[in-house]
Amino acid sequence: MSQAVDEIKIGGLGASRKRVEDNRFIRGKGNYTDDIVLPGMLHMEILRSPLAHARIKSIDASKAWDIPGVRLVLTGEIMATRNLAWMPTLSYDTQAVLATDKVRFQGQEVACVIADDPYIAKDACEAIVVDYEPLPVIINPTQATAEGAPIIRDDKENQPDNVIYDWEVGDAAGTERAFEAADLVSKLELHYPRSHPSPIECCGSIADFNRATSKLTVYMTTQAPHIIRAAVAMVAELPEHMIRIISPDIGGGFGNKVPVYPGYVCSILASILLERPVKWIEDKTGNLISTGFARDIYLKGEIALRRDGKILGVRMHTDADHGAFFSDAQPSKFKIGLMHSAFAAYDVPVAHLTARGTYSNKAPGGVAYRCSFRVTEAMFFQERMMQAAADDLGMDQAAFRRMNFVRDDQFPHRTPFGFLTDSGQYAKCLDVGLKAIDYENFRQQQAEARSRGRLLGLGISTMTEPLGAGNSREYDILGIKMFDSAEIKVHLTGKAIVRTGARTQGQGHETTWAQIVAHELGIPAEDVVVEEGDTDTAPFGMGTYASRSTPVAGAAVAMAARKIRAKARKLAAHLLEVSEEDVEWELGRFYVRSAPDRGVTIQECAVAAYANMPDGMEPGLENTAFYDPPNLTWPFAVYIVTVEVDPATGVWDVLNMVAVDDCGIRINPMIVEGQIMGGLTEAYAMSSMQFITFDADGNCVGSNYMDYLLPTAWETPGFELHSEVVTPCPHHPIGAKGIGECAAVGGPAAFVNAVMDALSGTGVRNIDMPLLPDRVWEAITYRRDISGAPPVRSDE
Ligand code: MCN
Ligand code: CUN
């Protein structure tokens, strides 16, 4: 007699299963791009520009060609013969693959050497002689838009200046009226500095073109293999079915592995020309200096307020520095990504955002690093503005937020910029957070400490953010609509394989997708393997970023499982010799409604699909689902930090940090907590120590791990996580919302707000991140704001 199975025991929804992928990772048995060795494989190294802006007068590669073991030297000139010196970007701009006319940032790719081993290739790069004529350098939007500024993109027609776009959203006139009616206007100017995702594994690829089969196989570090296949088909003009992109194990992506980089393109062309596999593995400095920057954006923000604290309107202007090429990898039609998701958590009647993007002599970037496309900046600006507004009003930080929250009975709620938020319990989350940090008590302690000259501070950050691009109506990449997919094959014995169009980079999909199958079908999670990242086997999907895997691919897994269950029900009816209407489902088992003891397990149905199907039924138990979500998902979070600042040194220590995350139903609570802790660690890093910037000549400062600091367990404070508030996503099949970026998005403002709170009363309104001790000390000592905008003063 069959029995229903216990969901937690079989590793279903809510089970804190250990990550199955860690079995190989912690044994050193992962299979990363650099682990792959193909017969006859050659190695590629990239020569990068030492200058930030210069005309290329000549490139002499003859000495490199002479070095034994060198097989090919690629320059822009050779790329141009294949129409590959430039490539299109995902933001409809163009980007140099190898420089032909000018170099436009330090670290730009100028030439590639392909040789028998990487050392020969590296030596040969040094033998290439490039004659540069230096040009004036631009490293911030003010310089970019100054009278007489040199034109960085003189390669483009119709580009008379350095402005990429001027864009706006919202209601300008209505916002103007709200500001006229305000009792008080709170203003704040900020810079969110450049930051870098710096995954432990750098970028790399192995291109393997086989002339005999005409097939191109590329192993590469990409978060979105199918998009790369489409891009290669378009750019290299190869037939799509002859391109196979394999994304093996990935050692962290964090957004760094979404864009298309010149190294990928060059390795592909080199393999086609040489008819041998060509491996390119980026080094750390190459990764830090040339790939996937994030942020680098300036804000002028204003909130119109009524005396009692009600927000009447919001005005924001942002200036984004995109570097030398506009290569944001983001799928929205909005030039500034989802910046206008700012203030979605608050009931703001009217708002207006203007955004300008400019070129500079810096590596391209702007959208990457746990951001959901500028949401990180949006929420940072929002929460810094909220803190300043409450201070300007003389109001309590928590009370000010609570008063302006979208209330639980206001959903679905249209934000002033047009997004539709659909669920949440914001006030309840705040209550949990305040209780956990012992808010009232801390405020008392703070006042007492202040009277003795000690600076304590408390920072709150509350936010809801849009995670999970698409829906297909509003989001696309190169015209390809945003949806995702899953395929489930149940084998004869009731074991299964799941493939999706997403690509895990450490998030644990191999564990969690199996849990969704366990929840939907009652097949134990350990009987389900998950495979992602191979375009020849995975169904078409858009990859993993924007915390979209659970909202979209995860939903597809549930939907595919439901199709399987529908077929299994027919098989069960056949086995039980009753009509389908008389069959009921409980986890892992179908039974006869009138005789619950008579039942068959899902595994028995699987056997029947191959060995005993009814006449006329198609054999097998497999299905695929493509899922187009009706909306983004809107998780909510409250982050509260307490700090003590030492006025004598500017050093600040975190006393406590509390995080309350509501991401709807948690598939695997332990994995969710891991995502939150990782995000909070990155938030702490960005606010306290991560510093990558530029001097007046455009030299990248922070292009190594001596200068660009990654916090280890030693520096990282402890975090107290709370999971008691759960608001299921109303449109997701299992009620889950994304979580992968929440803590990195909402966290930084909590740390900065805490330090600024400690400094309240000193007249200091802002210190730009990172809040290095010298900045904090300078602010306290000279009672002035500290800007983090480049250029940095060098050697003063
Ligand atoms: N999850 C869950 N319950 C939920 C939501 C998520 O159990 N309600 C689980 C998921 O099943 C998945 C993990 O949590 O195993 C993250 O899910 P999700 O929020 O859907 O995010 P993605 O899988 O799409 O991951 C992308 C996100 C992004 S955009 C960045 S950037 C980032 C992040 O994930 N990069 C990471 N976290 C990272 N974590 C690691 N280890 N490495 C990276 O490169
Ligand atoms: Cu924006 S970094 Mo994540 O979306 O890969």
Tab-separated table of N, CA and C and ligand atoms in Angstrom, residues 223 253-256 258 367-373 505 544-547 741, ligand 2:
chain	number	residue	atom	x	y	z
A	223	GLN	N	27.191	33.861	-17.624
A	223	GLN	CA	25.969	33.686	-16.848
A	223	GLN	C	24.762	33.447	-17.760
A	253	GLY	N	29.851	34.826	-10.184
A	253	GLY	CA	29.578	35.704	-11.321
A	253	GLY	C	29.324	37.112	-10.828
A	254	PHE	N	28.292	37.254	-9.999
A	254	PHE	CA	27.940	38.537	-9.393
A	254	PHE	C	27.721	39.625	-10.442
A	255	GLY	N	27.400	39.230	-11.665
A	255	GLY	CA	27.169	40.195	-12.730
A	255	GLY	C	28.369	40.372	-13.634
A	256	ASN	N	29.555	40.007	-13.149
A	256	ASN	CA	30.776	40.169	-13.938
A	256	ASN	C	30.744	39.346	-15.221
A	258	VAL	N	28.083	38.581	-17.170
A	258	VAL	CA	26.958	38.800	-18.080
A	258	VAL	C	27.424	39.397	-19.407
A	367	VAL	N	26.456	48.472	-15.237
A	367	VAL	CA	25.429	47.570	-14.727
A	367	VAL	C	26.051	46.204	-14.528
A	368	ALA	N	26.267	45.853	-13.309
A	368	ALA	CA	26.788	44.557	-12.906
A	368	ALA	C	26.940	44.620	-11.400
A	369	TYR	N	27.287	43.529	-10.791
A	369	TYR	CA	27.551	43.431	-9.368
A	369	TYR	C	26.287	43.523	-8.522
A	370	ARG	N	25.615	42.427	-8.446
A	370	ARG	CA	24.465	42.266	-7.548
A	370	ARG	C	23.588	43.511	-7.524
A	371	CYS	N	22.983	43.767	-8.652
A	371	CYS	CA	22.383	45.085	-8.830
A	371	CYS	C	20.966	45.081	-9.375
A	372	SER	N	20.556	43.994	-10.045
A	372	SER	CA	19.297	44.040	-10.783
A	372	SER	C	19.178	45.337	-11.582
A	373	PHE	N	20.239	45.686	-12.249
A	373	PHE	CA	20.235	46.818	-13.187
A	373	PHE	C	19.973	48.162	-12.522
A	505	GLN	N	25.961	30.004	-10.586
A	505	GLN	CA	27.381	30.390	-10.465
A	505	GLN	C	27.819	30.267	-9.022
A	544	THR	N	21.244	33.573	-15.792
A	544	THR	CA	21.084	33.925	-14.385
A	544	THR	C	21.691	35.278	-14.072
A	545	TYR	N	20.857	36.206	-13.748
A	545	TYR	CA	21.224	37.546	-13.269
A	545	TYR	C	19.918	38.162	-12.816
A	546	ALA	N	19.997	39.351	-12.193
A	546	ALA	CA	18.772	40.032	-11.735
A	546	ALA	C	17.931	39.145	-10.814
A	547	SER	N	18.591	38.210	-10.139
A	547	SER	CA	17.875	37.273	-9.250
A	547	SER	C	16.635	36.733	-9.943
A	741	GLU	N	20.011	39.258	-4.692
A	741	GLU	CA	20.698	40.545	-4.638
A	741	GLU	C	20.259	41.441	-3.482
B	2	CUN	CU1	23.375	42.984	-11.719
B	2	CUN	S1	24.663	41.579	-11.136
B	2	CUN	MO1	23.484	39.867	-11.053
B	2	CUN	O1	22.208	40.596	-11.970
B	2	CUN	O2	24.236	38.913	-12.143
